[in-house]
Coordinates of C-alpha atoms and ligand atoms in Angstrom, one line a residue:
M1 CA 0.2 -14.4 22.9
N2 CA -1.2 -11.3 24.7
G3 CA -3.8 -9.5 22.6
K4 CA -2.9 -5.9 21.6
K5 CA -5.1 -3.0 21.1
V6 CA -4.6 -2.0 17.4
L7 CA -6.0 1.1 15.8
I8 CA -6.1 0.9 12.0
V9 CA -6.4 4.2 10.2
G10 CA -7.9 3.5 6.8
I11 CA -9.7 0.3 7.9
D12 CA -12.0 0.4 4.9
G13 CA -9.2 0.0 2.3
Y14 CA -7.6 -2.9 0.5
I15 CA -5.1 -3.7 3.2
G16 CA -7.0 -2.2 6.1
W17 CA -10.0 -4.5 6.0
S18 CA -7.8 -7.6 5.4
L19 CA -5.5 -6.7 8.3
A20 CA -8.5 -6.0 10.6
M21 CA -9.9 -9.4 10.2
H22 CA -6.6 -11.1 10.5
L23 CA -5.6 -9.3 13.7
A24 CA -9.1 -9.9 15.2
T25 CA -9.0 -13.6 14.6
R26 CA -5.5 -13.7 16.2
G27 CA -6.9 -12.4 19.5
H28 CA -6.1 -8.7 19.1
S29 CA -8.7 -6.0 19.7
V30 CA -9.1 -3.8 16.7
A31 CA -10.6 -0.3 16.2
G32 CA -10.7 1.4 12.9
I33 CA -11.3 4.8 11.5
D34 CA -11.9 5.8 7.8
N35 CA -13.2 8.8 5.9
Y36 CA -14.3 6.7 2.9
S37 CA -12.2 8.8 0.6
R38 CA -10.9 5.7 -1.3
R39 CA -14.5 4.9 -2.3
R40 CA -15.1 8.5 -3.3
N41 CA -11.8 8.9 -5.3
V42 CA -12.3 5.6 -7.2
A43 CA -15.8 6.9 -8.1
K44 CA -14.3 10.2 -9.2
V45 CA -12.1 8.4 -11.8
G46 CA -15.3 6.6 -13.0
S47 CA -14.5 3.2 -11.5
V48 CA -15.6 0.8 -8.8
S49 CA -14.2 -2.1 -6.8
A50 CA -14.3 -5.3 -8.9
T51 CA -15.4 -7.2 -5.7
P52 CA -18.7 -5.9 -4.3
I53 CA -17.9 -4.4 -0.9
R54 CA -20.4 -3.6 1.9
E55 CA -20.6 -0.6 4.2
M56 CA -18.2 -1.0 7.2
D57 CA -21.0 -1.7 9.8
E58 CA -22.4 -4.4 7.6
R59 CA -18.9 -5.9 7.0
I60 CA -18.3 -6.0 10.8
H61 CA -21.8 -7.6 11.3
V62 CA -21.0 -10.4 8.8
F63 CA -17.5 -10.9 10.4
N64 CA -19.1 -11.3 13.8
M65 CA -21.5 -13.9 12.5
A66 CA -18.7 -15.8 10.6
Y67 CA -16.2 -15.6 13.5
P68 CA -18.1 -16.0 16.8
D69 CA -14.9 -16.4 18.8
A70 CA -13.8 -12.9 17.6
R71 CA -17.2 -11.3 17.9
G72 CA -17.0 -7.7 18.9
A73 CA -13.2 -7.6 18.2
I74 CA -13.6 -4.9 15.5
A75 CA -14.9 -1.4 16.2
F76 CA -15.3 1.3 13.7
K77 CA -15.9 5.1 13.5
E78 CA -16.2 7.2 10.4
G79 CA -13.9 10.2 10.6
D80 CA -10.9 12.0 9.1
L81 CA -7.3 12.4 10.4
L82 CA -7.4 16.0 9.2
D83 CA -10.0 16.6 11.9
Y84 CA -7.5 16.7 14.8
S85 CA -9.9 16.7 17.7
F86 CA -11.7 13.7 16.2
A87 CA -8.5 11.7 15.8
R88 CA -7.2 12.7 19.2
D89 CA -10.4 11.9 21.0
Y90 CA -10.8 8.5 19.3
I91 CA -7.3 7.6 20.2
K92 CA -7.9 8.8 23.8
W93 CA -11.0 6.6 24.0
F94 CA -9.3 3.4 22.5
K95 CA -5.8 3.8 24.0
P96 CA -4.1 1.7 21.3
D97 CA -0.8 -0.1 21.8
T98 CA -0.2 0.1 18.1
I99 CA -1.6 2.5 15.4
V100 CA -1.3 1.1 11.8
H101 CA -1.5 4.1 9.5
L102 CA -2.9 3.0 6.1
G103 CA -5.1 6.1 5.7
E104 CA -3.5 7.9 2.9
Q105 CA -4.3 8.7 -0.8
P106 CA -2.3 5.8 -2.3
S107 CA -2.3 6.4 -6.1
A108 CA 0.7 7.9 -8.0
P109 CA -1.3 8.5 -11.2
F110 CA -4.1 10.2 -9.2
S111 CA -1.6 12.6 -7.6
M112 CA -0.3 13.5 -11.1
V113 CA -3.6 14.5 -12.7
D114 CA -3.2 18.2 -12.1
R115 CA -2.3 20.8 -9.4
E116 CA -5.5 20.1 -7.4
H117 CA -4.8 16.4 -7.2
A118 CA -1.1 17.0 -6.2
V119 CA -2.1 19.4 -3.5
Y120 CA -4.9 17.2 -2.3
T121 CA -2.6 14.2 -2.0
Q122 CA 0.2 15.9 -0.2
H123 CA -2.1 17.9 2.1
N124 CA -4.2 14.8 3.0
N125 CA -1.2 12.5 3.5
V126 CA 1.4 14.9 5.1
I127 CA -1.0 16.8 7.4
G128 CA -2.9 13.7 8.3
N129 CA 0.3 12.0 9.4
L130 CA 1.5 15.0 11.3
N131 CA -1.9 15.2 13.1
L132 CA -1.4 11.5 14.0
L133 CA 2.1 12.2 15.4
Y134 CA 0.8 15.0 17.6
A135 CA -2.1 12.9 18.8
I136 CA 0.3 10.1 19.7
K137 CA 2.5 12.5 21.6
E138 CA -0.4 14.1 23.4
V139 CA -2.4 11.0 24.3
V140 CA -0.5 7.7 23.9
P141 CA 3.3 8.5 23.8
D142 CA 4.3 4.8 24.3
C143 CA 2.2 3.7 21.3
H144 CA 3.9 2.0 18.3
L145 CA 3.2 3.9 15.0
L146 CA 3.3 1.3 12.2
K147 CA 3.3 3.5 9.1
L148 CA 2.8 2.4 5.5
G149 CA 5.4 4.0 3.4
T150 CA 6.5 2.7 0.0
M151 CA 9.5 1.3 -1.8
G152 CA 8.9 4.1 -4.3
E153 CA 10.4 6.5 -1.7
Y154 CA 13.8 5.4 -2.7
G155 CA 13.0 5.6 -6.4
Y156 CA 14.1 3.4 -9.3
D157 CA 17.2 5.2 -10.4
T158 CA 20.1 4.0 -8.4
E159 CA 22.9 1.5 -9.1
L160 CA 23.3 0.9 -5.4
E161 CA 21.7 -1.9 -3.5
I162 CA 18.8 -0.3 -1.5
P163 CA 19.3 -0.8 2.2
E164 CA 16.6 -0.8 4.9
G165 CA 16.3 2.9 5.5
F166 CA 19.9 3.7 6.5
F167 CA 23.4 3.1 5.1
E168 CA 27.0 3.6 6.0
I169 CA 29.0 6.0 3.8
E170 CA 32.6 7.3 3.9
Y171 CA 32.9 10.9 2.8
K172 CA 36.1 12.9 2.8
G173 CA 37.7 10.3 5.1
K174 CA 34.9 10.2 7.6
K175 CA 32.3 7.4 8.1
A176 CA 28.6 8.0 8.9
T177 CA 25.3 6.2 9.0
I178 CA 22.7 8.3 7.3
P179 CA 19.2 7.9 5.6
F180 CA 19.5 6.4 2.1
P181 CA 18.7 9.1 -0.5
R182 CA 15.0 9.3 -1.4
M183 CA 14.4 9.9 -5.2
A184 CA 10.6 9.5 -5.5
G185 CA 8.8 9.6 -8.8
S186 CA 5.4 11.1 -8.2
W187 CA 3.8 13.7 -5.9
Y188 CA 2.2 10.7 -4.1
H189 CA 5.5 9.0 -3.5
W190 CA 7.1 12.3 -2.3
S191 CA 4.2 12.7 0.2
K192 CA 5.5 9.4 1.7
V193 CA 9.0 10.7 1.8
H194 CA 7.8 13.8 3.7
D195 CA 6.0 11.5 6.1
S196 CA 9.1 9.5 6.7
N197 CA 11.1 12.6 7.5
N198 CA 8.4 13.8 9.9
I199 CA 8.2 10.5 11.7
M200 CA 12.0 10.2 12.0
F201 CA 12.1 13.7 13.5
A202 CA 9.2 13.0 15.9
C203 CA 10.9 9.9 17.2
R204 CA 14.1 11.9 17.9
L205 CA 12.2 14.9 19.3
W206 CA 9.6 13.2 21.5
G207 CA 10.9 9.7 21.9
L208 CA 8.1 8.1 19.9
R209 CA 8.5 4.6 18.5
S210 CA 7.8 3.8 14.9
T211 CA 8.2 1.2 12.1
D212 CA 8.2 2.9 8.7
V213 CA 7.3 0.2 6.2
M214 CA 8.7 0.6 2.6
Q215 CA 6.2 -1.7 1.0
G216 CA 6.4 -3.0 -2.6
I217 CA 3.3 -3.5 -4.8
V218 CA 0.7 -5.7 -3.3
Y219 CA -1.5 -8.1 -5.4
G220 CA -4.2 -10.6 -4.7
T221 CA -8.0 -10.8 -4.2
R222 CA -8.2 -12.5 -0.8
T223 CA -6.8 -13.6 2.5
K224 CA -7.9 -16.8 4.4
Q225 CA -10.4 -14.9 6.5
M226 CA -12.5 -14.0 3.4
I227 CA -14.6 -17.1 3.6
L228 CA -17.8 -15.3 2.4
D229 CA -18.1 -12.8 -0.5
E230 CA -19.5 -10.3 2.0
L231 CA -16.0 -10.4 3.7
L232 CA -14.0 -9.7 0.5
T233 CA -11.7 -6.7 0.5
R234 CA -11.9 -4.1 -2.3
F235 CA -10.1 -4.7 -5.6
D236 CA -9.3 -1.9 -8.0
F237 CA -8.4 -2.3 -11.7
D238 CA -8.6 1.3 -13.1
E239 CA -5.6 3.2 -14.2
C240 CA -5.2 5.2 -11.0
F241 CA -6.0 2.8 -8.1
G242 CA -5.4 -0.5 -9.8
T243 CA -1.8 -1.7 -9.5
A244 CA 0.2 -3.7 -12.1
I245 CA -0.6 -7.4 -11.3
N246 CA -4.1 -6.7 -10.2
R247 CA -4.8 -4.8 -13.4
F248 CA -3.4 -7.5 -15.6
C249 CA -5.6 -10.2 -13.9
A250 CA -8.7 -8.0 -14.2
Q251 CA -7.8 -7.4 -17.9
A252 CA -7.3 -11.1 -18.5
A253 CA -10.7 -11.8 -16.8
I254 CA -12.6 -9.7 -19.4
G255 CA -10.4 -10.6 -22.4
H256 CA -8.8 -7.2 -22.6
K257 CA -5.2 -7.1 -23.9
L258 CA -2.7 -6.8 -21.0
T259 CA -1.1 -3.3 -20.9
P260 CA 2.6 -3.2 -20.0
Y261 CA 3.7 0.5 -20.3
G262 CA 6.5 1.4 -22.7
K263 CA 9.4 -1.1 -22.9
G264 CA 8.1 -3.0 -19.9
G265 CA 11.5 -3.3 -18.2
Q266 CA 10.2 -1.3 -15.1
T267 CA 11.4 -3.4 -12.1
R268 CA 9.6 -3.4 -8.8
G269 CA 9.3 -5.4 -5.6
Y270 CA 6.0 -7.2 -5.1
L271 CA 4.2 -9.2 -2.4
A272 CA 0.9 -11.0 -2.1
L273 CA -1.9 -9.4 0.0
T274 CA -1.8 -12.3 2.4
D275 CA 2.0 -11.8 2.9
S276 CA 1.6 -8.1 3.4
I277 CA -0.8 -8.9 6.2
Q278 CA 1.6 -11.4 7.6
C279 CA 4.4 -8.7 7.6
L280 CA 2.2 -6.0 9.2
T281 CA 1.1 -8.6 11.9
I282 CA 4.8 -9.4 12.6
A283 CA 5.6 -5.7 13.0
T284 CA 2.6 -5.2 15.3
E285 CA 3.6 -8.1 17.5
N286 CA 7.3 -7.1 17.6
P287 CA 7.3 -3.4 18.3
P288 CA 10.4 -1.2 18.3
E289 CA 12.0 0.2 21.5
K290 CA 10.9 3.6 22.8
G291 CA 12.5 6.3 20.8
E292 CA 13.4 3.9 18.0
Y293 CA 12.7 4.7 14.3
R294 CA 13.2 1.6 12.2
V295 CA 12.6 1.0 8.5
F296 CA 11.5 -2.3 7.0
N297 CA 11.7 -3.0 3.3
Q298 CA 8.5 -5.1 2.8
L299 CA 8.5 -7.2 -0.4
D300 CA 8.8 -10.8 -1.5
T301 CA 10.2 -10.9 -5.1
V302 CA 11.4 -8.4 -7.7
Y303 CA 9.9 -8.6 -11.2
K304 CA 9.9 -6.8 -14.5
I305 CA 6.5 -5.6 -15.9
N306 CA 6.9 -7.7 -19.1
D307 CA 7.6 -10.9 -17.0
L308 CA 4.5 -10.2 -15.0
A309 CA 2.4 -9.8 -18.1
K310 CA 3.8 -13.1 -19.5
T311 CA 3.1 -14.9 -16.2
V312 CA -0.5 -13.8 -16.2
Q313 CA -0.9 -14.8 -19.8
Q314 CA 0.6 -18.3 -19.1
V315 CA -1.5 -18.9 -16.0
A316 CA -4.6 -17.7 -17.8
G317 CA -3.7 -20.0 -20.8
K318 CA -3.7 -23.0 -18.4
K319 CA -7.2 -22.1 -17.4
G320 CA -8.3 -22.0 -21.0
M321 CA -8.3 -18.2 -21.3
D322 CA -6.8 -16.7 -24.5
V323 CA -5.0 -13.5 -23.4
E324 CA -2.9 -11.2 -25.5
I325 CA -0.3 -8.7 -24.4
E326 CA -0.1 -5.3 -26.2
P327 CA 2.4 -2.7 -24.9
V328 CA 0.9 0.8 -24.7
D329 CA 2.7 4.2 -24.8
N330 CA 4.0 4.8 -21.3
P331 CA 1.7 7.5 -19.7
R332 CA 4.3 8.0 -16.9
V333 CA 7.6 9.7 -16.6
E334 CA 9.8 6.8 -15.4
K335 CA 12.8 4.7 -16.5
E336 CA 11.6 1.7 -18.6
E337 CA 14.8 -0.3 -18.1
H338 CA 17.0 0.0 -15.0
H339 CA 19.1 -1.8 -12.3
Y340 CA 17.2 -2.7 -9.1
K341 CA 18.6 -4.5 -6.1
V342 CA 17.0 -4.3 -2.7
K343 CA 17.9 -5.6 0.8
A344 CA 14.9 -7.0 2.7
E345 CA 16.0 -8.9 5.7
K346 CA 14.6 -7.4 8.8
L347 CA 11.1 -9.0 8.4
R348 CA 12.6 -12.3 7.5
N349 CA 14.7 -12.2 10.6
L350 CA 11.5 -11.7 12.6
G351 CA 9.9 -14.8 10.9
F352 CA 8.3 -13.6 7.6
R353 CA 8.0 -16.4 5.1
P354 CA 6.3 -15.8 1.8
T355 CA 3.4 -18.3 1.6
R356 CA 2.9 -18.8 -2.1
T357 CA 4.3 -18.3 -5.6
L358 CA 3.2 -15.6 -8.0
E359 CA 1.6 -18.3 -10.3
E360 CA -0.4 -19.8 -7.4
E361 CA -1.7 -16.4 -6.4
V362 CA -2.5 -15.3 -10.0
D363 CA -4.5 -18.5 -10.4
I364 CA -6.6 -17.7 -7.4
M365 CA -7.1 -14.1 -8.6
L366 CA -8.3 -15.2 -12.0
T367 CA -10.8 -17.6 -10.5
D368 CA -12.1 -14.9 -8.3
L369 CA -12.2 -12.2 -10.9
M370 CA -14.0 -14.3 -13.5
R371 CA -16.9 -14.3 -11.0
F372 CA -17.0 -10.5 -11.1
K373 CA -16.4 -10.1 -14.8
K374 CA -19.6 -8.2 -15.3
R375 CA -18.6 -5.5 -12.8
I376 CA -15.2 -5.1 -14.6
L377 CA -16.8 -5.1 -18.1
A378 CA -19.3 -2.4 -17.0
K379 CA -16.3 0.0 -16.3
K380 CA -13.8 -1.2 -18.9
E381 CA -13.2 2.4 -20.2
V382 CA -11.2 3.1 -17.0
I383 CA -8.5 0.5 -18.0
M384 CA -6.5 2.4 -20.7
P385 CA -4.2 5.1 -19.2
K386 CA -4.4 8.8 -19.9
P387 CA -1.3 11.0 -20.4
Y388 CA -1.6 13.1 -17.3
W389 CA 2.0 13.0 -16.3
K390 CA 3.4 14.2 -19.5
Q391 CA 1.0 17.0 -20.0
V392 CA 2.1 18.6 -16.8
S393 CA 5.8 17.7 -16.5
Q394 CA 9.0 17.2 -18.4
P395 CA 11.4 14.3 -17.8
P396 CA 13.5 15.4 -14.8
I397 CA 17.0 16.8 -15.6
L398 CA 19.2 16.4 -12.6
T399 CA 22.4 18.5 -12.1
R400 CA 24.9 16.1 -10.7
Ligands
USQ1 N1 2.4 -0.4 -15.1 C1 2.3 -1.0 -16.4 N2 1.0 -1.3 -16.8 C2 -0.1 -1.1 -16.1 C3 0.1 -0.5 -14.8 C4 1.3 -0.2 -14.3 O1 3.3 -1.2 -17.1 O2 -1.2 -1.3 -16.6 C5 3.7 -0.1 -14.6 C6 4.0 1.3 -14.2 O3 4.3 2.1 -15.3 C7 5.0 1.2 -13.2 C8 4.8 -0.2 -12.5 O4 3.9 -0.9 -13.4 O5 6.3 1.2 -13.8 C9 4.1 -0.1 -11.2 O6 2.9 0.7 -11.3 P1 1.7 0.4 -10.3 O7 0.6 1.3 -10.7 O8 1.5 -1.0 -10.1 O9 2.4 0.9 -8.9 P2 2.8 2.4 -8.4 O10 2.2 3.5 -9.2 O11 4.3 2.3 -8.2 O12 2.1 2.4 -6.9 C10 1.6 1.3 -6.2 C11 0.6 1.7 -5.2 C12 1.3 2.6 -4.2 C13 2.5 1.9 -3.6 C14 3.4 1.5 -4.7 C15 4.6 0.6 -4.1 O13 -0.5 2.3 -5.9 O14 0.3 2.9 -3.2 O15 3.1 2.8 -2.7 O16 2.7 0.6 -5.6 S1 6.0 0.9 -5.0 O17 5.7 0.8 -6.5 O18 7.0 -0.1 -4.6 O19 6.5 2.2 -4.8

C-alpha cells in the first residue's frame, strides 16, 4: 500500500489522536492541527478527561519511542481553522492527499447552554469548515476532504429507513434522487447539516471530492496502538462532552447510578472507537472520484438507551461491581420512544467489519476506567445533567 499524506484537523481529540497513531503505524504520513478548544471547553464545564492526557508534543515523543518504525510519521502545529492564513499556509506546506476534518465543537448539550454557546458552536463549525473548503480549492484542489458529520443530521423522527445521504422519490408523477431530509435536534447537529450543504455545494461548484461521514455515537477507551498510558486518548464523562455508553461506564466505575434520560427508548446507532478508526482508514484509503460528494452512514449496531444501561449493569455485575440504574428527568427536547431504521452498507462494501461486541468493549472500558476512578470521583458533580435545553426552548411544533 502506498502511504498517503493525511492532515488531521482536530488531532488532539478523542478520535483525532487515535486515528493519527493508527494511520502512522500503517505507513501513512500524518500532520495534525488543533486549537486545544476541546480541552478548554471541557474545563469550562468543570470537567477533565478521565484518562490523563499529555500535551501533543509529548504524546508524539512517546509515540516515536514506542513505534520506532513509524518515528517521525506524526507532525503537529497548534492553530485554528478560523485563522484562514494559518490553515491555508499549513496545507500549502504539507500538501495532503486527504484532510480528515474532526476539528469541530462536538457537543449537543454544550451548544444548547445559551445564545453564546449556540453562536460559538455554529460560528466555529460552519466558518471553520468553509475556510477549509476555500483552502482546499486554493491550494490542493485534488485533495480528498473526509469530513466528520453525524447521524444526528437526519434526526430521530422519521418512519422511513434512513439512506446514505440520498434517496429516490416520486413526486407528482416524476422521479428524482435528492438529499434525504435533515431534521437535526440541537444547534450542534444543525451546524453539521450546514457543513454538509456547504461541502455538497463546493463539490458541485469547484469539483472538489469529499466523503461526508454520518457517524453514530462512538464508545471505548482505547485502540490497539495505545500500549502505554501516555498514548491513551481522552475520555469524557461529563454531561456535555461524555456520550451515552462512555458516561454509563464511568458512572459504573465510581458506583454512581446509571442515568438513562426519561423513558430511555431513545434509539441511536453506535460503534466502538476502534471501529470508527477502521472506517475512517477505509475511507482515507478509498477516496472518491474528483467532483464526487458521497455520504457514508458510519455505525455498527442500533441500541435503545435502556438496553445500553442494562448491558453496562450486567457486564459490571460479572466483574463483581454492584451497579444500579435510576432514570432521570430528560434534560433534552427529544423523542423518548421512536422508530429508527438505518441503511449502512457503503463502508461494509469497502471491507468494514466490526471487530468486537458491545459486551467485550464495555468489559475493556470498565477495566480501564477503574484505574482512573479517582480522577472521575474528583469531578463527579459534572455527571448529573442540567435543564439547559428546556429553559431556552419549547418542544418543536411542526406545521405539516
Ligand atoms: N443519554 C441518556 N443518558 C445520558 C446521556 C445521554 O439517556 O447520561 C441519551 C440522550 O438523551 C440521547 C442519547 O443518549 O438520547 C445520545 O446522547 P449522547 O450524549 O450520547 O449523544 P449526542 O448528544 O447525540 O451526541 C454524540 C456526540 C456527537 C455526535 C453524536 C452522534 O457528542 O458529537 O455527533 O453523538 S449521533 O447521536 O448519532 O448524532
